[in-house]
Coordinates of C-alpha atoms in Angstrom, one line a residue:
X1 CA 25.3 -28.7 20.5
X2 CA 24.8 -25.9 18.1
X3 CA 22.2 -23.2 18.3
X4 CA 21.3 -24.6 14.9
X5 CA 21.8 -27.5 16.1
X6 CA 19.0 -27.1 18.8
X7 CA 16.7 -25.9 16.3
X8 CA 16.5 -28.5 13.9
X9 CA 16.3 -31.3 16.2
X10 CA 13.5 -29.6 18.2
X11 CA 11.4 -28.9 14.8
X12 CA 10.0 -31.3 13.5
X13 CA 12.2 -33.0 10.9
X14 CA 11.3 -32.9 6.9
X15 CA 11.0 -35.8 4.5
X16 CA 13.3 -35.6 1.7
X17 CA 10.1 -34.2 -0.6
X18 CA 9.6 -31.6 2.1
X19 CA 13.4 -30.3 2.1
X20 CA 14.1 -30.3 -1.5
X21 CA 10.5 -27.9 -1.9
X22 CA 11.7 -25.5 0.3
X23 CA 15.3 -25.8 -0.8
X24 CA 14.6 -25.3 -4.3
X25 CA 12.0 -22.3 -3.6
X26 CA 14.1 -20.2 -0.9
X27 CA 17.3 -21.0 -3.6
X28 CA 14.9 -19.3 -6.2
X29 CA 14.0 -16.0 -3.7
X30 CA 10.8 -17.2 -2.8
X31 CA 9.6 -15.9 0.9
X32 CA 6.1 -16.2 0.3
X33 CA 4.7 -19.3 -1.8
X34 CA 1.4 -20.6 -2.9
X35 CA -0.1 -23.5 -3.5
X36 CA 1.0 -23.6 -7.2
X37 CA 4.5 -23.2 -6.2
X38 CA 4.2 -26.2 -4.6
X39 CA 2.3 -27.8 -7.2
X40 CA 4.9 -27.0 -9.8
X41 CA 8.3 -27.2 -8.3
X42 CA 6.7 -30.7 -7.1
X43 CA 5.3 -31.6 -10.3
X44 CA 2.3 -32.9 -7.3
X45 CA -1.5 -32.7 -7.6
X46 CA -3.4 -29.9 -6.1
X47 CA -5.3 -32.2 -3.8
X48 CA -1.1 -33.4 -2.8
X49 CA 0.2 -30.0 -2.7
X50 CA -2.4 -28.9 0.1
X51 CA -1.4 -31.6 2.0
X52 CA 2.4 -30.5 1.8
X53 CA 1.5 -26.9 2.7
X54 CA -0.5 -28.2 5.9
X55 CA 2.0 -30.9 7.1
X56 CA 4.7 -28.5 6.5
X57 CA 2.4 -25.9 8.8
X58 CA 2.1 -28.2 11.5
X59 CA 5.7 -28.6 12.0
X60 CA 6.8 -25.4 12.1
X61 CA 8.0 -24.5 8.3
X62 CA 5.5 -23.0 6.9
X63 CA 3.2 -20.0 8.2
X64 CA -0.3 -19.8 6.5
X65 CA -1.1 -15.6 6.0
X66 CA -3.9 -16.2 3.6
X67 CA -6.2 -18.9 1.9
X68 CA -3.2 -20.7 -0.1
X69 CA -0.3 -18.3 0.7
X70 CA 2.2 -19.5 2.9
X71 CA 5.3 -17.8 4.1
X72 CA 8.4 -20.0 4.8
X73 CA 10.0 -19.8 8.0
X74 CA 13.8 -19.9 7.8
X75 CA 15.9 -22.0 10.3
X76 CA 17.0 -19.0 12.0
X77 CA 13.8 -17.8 13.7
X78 CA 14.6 -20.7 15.8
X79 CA 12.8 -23.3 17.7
X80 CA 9.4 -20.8 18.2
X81 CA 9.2 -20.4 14.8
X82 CA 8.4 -16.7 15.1
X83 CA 9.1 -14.5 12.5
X84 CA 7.7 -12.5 9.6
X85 CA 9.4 -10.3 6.9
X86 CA 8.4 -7.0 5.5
X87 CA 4.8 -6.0 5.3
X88 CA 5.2 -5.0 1.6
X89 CA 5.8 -8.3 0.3
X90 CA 3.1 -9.7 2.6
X91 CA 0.4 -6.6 1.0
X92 CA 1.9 -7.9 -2.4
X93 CA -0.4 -10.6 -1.7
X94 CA -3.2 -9.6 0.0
X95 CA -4.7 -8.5 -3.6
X96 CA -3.9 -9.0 -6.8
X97 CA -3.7 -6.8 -8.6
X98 CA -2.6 -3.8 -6.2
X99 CA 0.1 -1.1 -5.6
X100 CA 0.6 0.2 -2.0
X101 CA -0.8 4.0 -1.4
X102 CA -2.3 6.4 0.5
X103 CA -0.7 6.7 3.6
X104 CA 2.1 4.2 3.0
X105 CA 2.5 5.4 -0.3
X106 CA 3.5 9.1 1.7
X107 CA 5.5 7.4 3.9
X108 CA 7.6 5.4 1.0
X109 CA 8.4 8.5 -0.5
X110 CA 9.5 10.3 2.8
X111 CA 6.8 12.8 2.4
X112 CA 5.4 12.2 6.2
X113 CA 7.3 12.2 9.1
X114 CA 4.4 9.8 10.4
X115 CA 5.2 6.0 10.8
X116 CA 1.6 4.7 9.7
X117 CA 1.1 1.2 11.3
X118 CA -1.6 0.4 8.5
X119 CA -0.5 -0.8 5.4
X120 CA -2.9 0.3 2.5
X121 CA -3.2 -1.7 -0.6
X122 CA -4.8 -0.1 -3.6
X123 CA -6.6 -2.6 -5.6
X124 CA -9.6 -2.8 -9.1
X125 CA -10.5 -6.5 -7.7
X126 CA -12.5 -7.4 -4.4
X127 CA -10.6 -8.6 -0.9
X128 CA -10.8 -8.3 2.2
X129 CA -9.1 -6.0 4.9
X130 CA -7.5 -7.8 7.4
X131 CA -4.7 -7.8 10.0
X132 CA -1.1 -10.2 9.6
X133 CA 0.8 -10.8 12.3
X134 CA -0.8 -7.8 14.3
X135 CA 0.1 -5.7 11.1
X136 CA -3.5 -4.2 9.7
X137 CA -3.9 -4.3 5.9
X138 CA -6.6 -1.9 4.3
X139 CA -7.7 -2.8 1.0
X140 CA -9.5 -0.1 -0.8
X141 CA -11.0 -0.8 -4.0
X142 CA -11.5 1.4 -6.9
X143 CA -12.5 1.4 -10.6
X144 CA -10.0 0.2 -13.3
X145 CA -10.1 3.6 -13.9
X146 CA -8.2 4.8 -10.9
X147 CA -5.8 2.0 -11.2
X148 CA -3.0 3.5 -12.4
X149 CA 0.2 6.0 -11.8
X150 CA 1.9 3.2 -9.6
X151 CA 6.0 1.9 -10.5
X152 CA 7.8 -0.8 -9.4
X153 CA 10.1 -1.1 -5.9
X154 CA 12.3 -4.0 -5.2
X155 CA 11.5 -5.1 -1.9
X156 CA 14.1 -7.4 -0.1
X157 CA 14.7 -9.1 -4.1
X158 CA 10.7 -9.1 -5.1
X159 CA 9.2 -6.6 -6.5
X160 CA 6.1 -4.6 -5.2
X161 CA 4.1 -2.0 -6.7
X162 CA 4.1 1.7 -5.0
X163 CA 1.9 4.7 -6.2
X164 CA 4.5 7.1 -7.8
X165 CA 5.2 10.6 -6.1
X166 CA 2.5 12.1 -8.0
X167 CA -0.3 9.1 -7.8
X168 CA 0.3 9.4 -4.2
X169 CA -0.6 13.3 -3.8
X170 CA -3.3 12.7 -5.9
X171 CA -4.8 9.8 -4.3
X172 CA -4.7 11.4 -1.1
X173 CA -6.3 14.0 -2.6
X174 CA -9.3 11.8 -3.4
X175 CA -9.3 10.0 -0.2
X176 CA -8.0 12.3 2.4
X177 CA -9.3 9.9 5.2
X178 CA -6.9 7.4 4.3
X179 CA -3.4 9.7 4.7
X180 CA -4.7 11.2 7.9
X181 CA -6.1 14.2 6.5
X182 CA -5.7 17.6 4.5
X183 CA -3.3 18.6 7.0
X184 CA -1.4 15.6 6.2
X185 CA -1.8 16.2 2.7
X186 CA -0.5 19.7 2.6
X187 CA 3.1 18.6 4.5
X188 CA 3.4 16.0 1.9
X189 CA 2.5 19.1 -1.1
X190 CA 5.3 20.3 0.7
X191 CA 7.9 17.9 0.4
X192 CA 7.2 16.6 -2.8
X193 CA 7.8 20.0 -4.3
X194 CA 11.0 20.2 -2.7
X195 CA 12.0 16.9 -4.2
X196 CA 11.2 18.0 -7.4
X197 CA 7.8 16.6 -8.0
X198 CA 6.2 16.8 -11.6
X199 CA 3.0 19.2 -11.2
X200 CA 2.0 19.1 -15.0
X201 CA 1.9 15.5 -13.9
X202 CA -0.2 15.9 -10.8
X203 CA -2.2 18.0 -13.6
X204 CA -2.8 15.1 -15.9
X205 CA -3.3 12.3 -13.0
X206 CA -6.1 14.6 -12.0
X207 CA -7.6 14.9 -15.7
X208 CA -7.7 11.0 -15.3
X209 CA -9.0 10.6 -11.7
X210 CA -12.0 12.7 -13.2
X211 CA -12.8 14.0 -9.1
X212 CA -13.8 17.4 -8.6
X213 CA -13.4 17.2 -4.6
X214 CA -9.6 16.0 -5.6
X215 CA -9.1 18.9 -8.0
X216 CA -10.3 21.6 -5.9
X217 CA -8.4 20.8 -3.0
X218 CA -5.0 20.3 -5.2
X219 CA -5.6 23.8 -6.1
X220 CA -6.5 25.5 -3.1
X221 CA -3.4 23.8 -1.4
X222 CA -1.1 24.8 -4.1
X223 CA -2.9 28.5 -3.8
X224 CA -2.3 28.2 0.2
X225 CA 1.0 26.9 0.0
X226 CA 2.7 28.9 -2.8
X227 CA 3.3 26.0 -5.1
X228 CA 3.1 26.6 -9.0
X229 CA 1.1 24.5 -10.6
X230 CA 1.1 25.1 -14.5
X231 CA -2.1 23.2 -15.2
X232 CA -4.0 25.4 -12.8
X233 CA -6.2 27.5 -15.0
X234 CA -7.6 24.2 -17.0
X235 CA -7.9 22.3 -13.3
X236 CA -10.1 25.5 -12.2
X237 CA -11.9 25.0 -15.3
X238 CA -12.9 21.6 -14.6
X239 CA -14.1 22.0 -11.1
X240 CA -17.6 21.0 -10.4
X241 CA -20.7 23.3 -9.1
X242 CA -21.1 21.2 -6.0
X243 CA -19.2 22.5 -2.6
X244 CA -17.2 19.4 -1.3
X245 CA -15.3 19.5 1.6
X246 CA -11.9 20.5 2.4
X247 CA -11.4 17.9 4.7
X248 CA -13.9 14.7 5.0
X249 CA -12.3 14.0 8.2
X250 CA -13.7 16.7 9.8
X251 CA -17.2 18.3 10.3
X252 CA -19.4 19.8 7.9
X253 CA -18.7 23.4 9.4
X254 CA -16.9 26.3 8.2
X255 CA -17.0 28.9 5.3
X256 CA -17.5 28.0 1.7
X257 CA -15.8 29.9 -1.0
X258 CA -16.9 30.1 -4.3
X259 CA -13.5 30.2 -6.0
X260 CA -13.0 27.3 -5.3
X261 CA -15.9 25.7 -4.7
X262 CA -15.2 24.1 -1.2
X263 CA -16.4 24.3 2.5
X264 CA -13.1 25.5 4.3
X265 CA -13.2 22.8 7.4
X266 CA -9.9 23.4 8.7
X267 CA -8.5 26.6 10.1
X268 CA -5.9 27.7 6.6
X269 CA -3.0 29.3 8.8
X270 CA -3.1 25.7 9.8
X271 CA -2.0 24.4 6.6
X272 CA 1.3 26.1 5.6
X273 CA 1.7 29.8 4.9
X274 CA 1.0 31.3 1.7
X275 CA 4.2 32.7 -0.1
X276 CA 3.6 36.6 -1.4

């Protein structure tokens, strides 16, 4: 007998109901379903369709990741039924609506050489953190007026929301704590300029953000780095009277300087040099 074989008489077997549901949904690109799929492609009653999902779960062909999302476990992760897909399309779903950032966001755009094990979801509605097949998801929610700078990625045929190059920088900026600091934050300055990133952008994305902390440290890591920004004289304008830190992942220790309005928490030849 077959490896396949094996597998399908070990699982247990599907009622012709339960085949043609997850024939027609994995024919249509579906990996992760909800109840409504179920309801629809069934033409079945809510009450019905939960009763699908949870039979189907019990014999192995279905994996419940949240309240009502189910991911569909193919015949080939054989007779364990062990298997996930990519944590992107999974996040897709943790909240809705989102776009991945921060730290995954840097990693995305190759502008880390860290592999960050969290997946951070960016989101204007209220969920819940939580971990997915040992994979820990970190929602952060923000006002509607954050939510935005973020483009589309086709993941494995679905399509997931990423903060752009510039979103990301800018985020980070924002939230430091969430791309493993300004040190962090300064390689990824780095390599987005060498890929060409747009600085009026970064300029206007910080107009919108409306965050002083964000602003000053932009500028003093453009200063610090030798990076151009074109903007710079109307983001100096802008910045606030308070002193914020450089780093909020760090102790309140250190100088402050008044040009730019921030307590310098991290040593600067740390950072990157500064081009003459």
């Amino acid at each position: 007998m077959s490896t396949i074989e094996e597998t399908q008489s070990k699982r247990a077997g599907l009622s012709i109901r339960e085949s043609r549901l997850l024939s027609r949904l994995a024919s249509e690109g579906h990996q992760i379903i909800s109840i409504d799929d179920i309801e629809t492609t069934l033409d079945v009653a809510p009450n019905t369709a939960r009763e699908i999902a949870s039979r189907l779960t019990e014999k192995g062909w279905l994996d419940r990741l949240l309240p009502g999302r189910y991911l569909i476990i193919p015949l080939a992760a054989g007779e364990e039924a062990i298997y996930t897909t990519h944590e992107y399309l999974i996040a897709a779903h943790v909240a809705e609506p989102m776009y991945i950032g921060y730290y995954s966001a840097l990693s995305h755009h190759g502008l880390t050489e860290q592999v960050p094990r969290t997946v951070y979801v960016v989101t204007p509605t209220r969920a819940q953190s939580r971990e997915i097949h040992g994979v820990p998801y970190r929602v952060t929610t923000v006002t509607e007026r954050k939510f935005f700078g973020f483009e589309p990625v086709s993941i494995e045929g679905t399509t997931v929301h990423v903060s752009d190059l510039e979103k990301t920088l800018v985020d980070c900026a924002d939230h430091p704590e969430f791309c493993g600091g300004i040190r962090e934050l300064a390689t990824a300055m780095v390599a987005a300029d060498e890929q060409g990133c747009s600085w009026p952008t970064v300029g206007e994305y910080l107009e919108r953000l409306d965050n002083g902390a964000a602003t000053k440290r932009i500028v003093y890591l453009a200063d610090q780095l030798g990076i151009d920004l074109p903007t710079r004289e109307a983001l100096v304008g802008s910045f606030t009277s308070g002193y914020s830190l450089l780093d909020p992942t760090r102790p309140e220790a250190g100088p402050t300087t008044s040009k730019y309005r921030l307590r310098i928490n991290v040593e600067p030849d740390t950072l990157g040099p500064t081009e003459s």
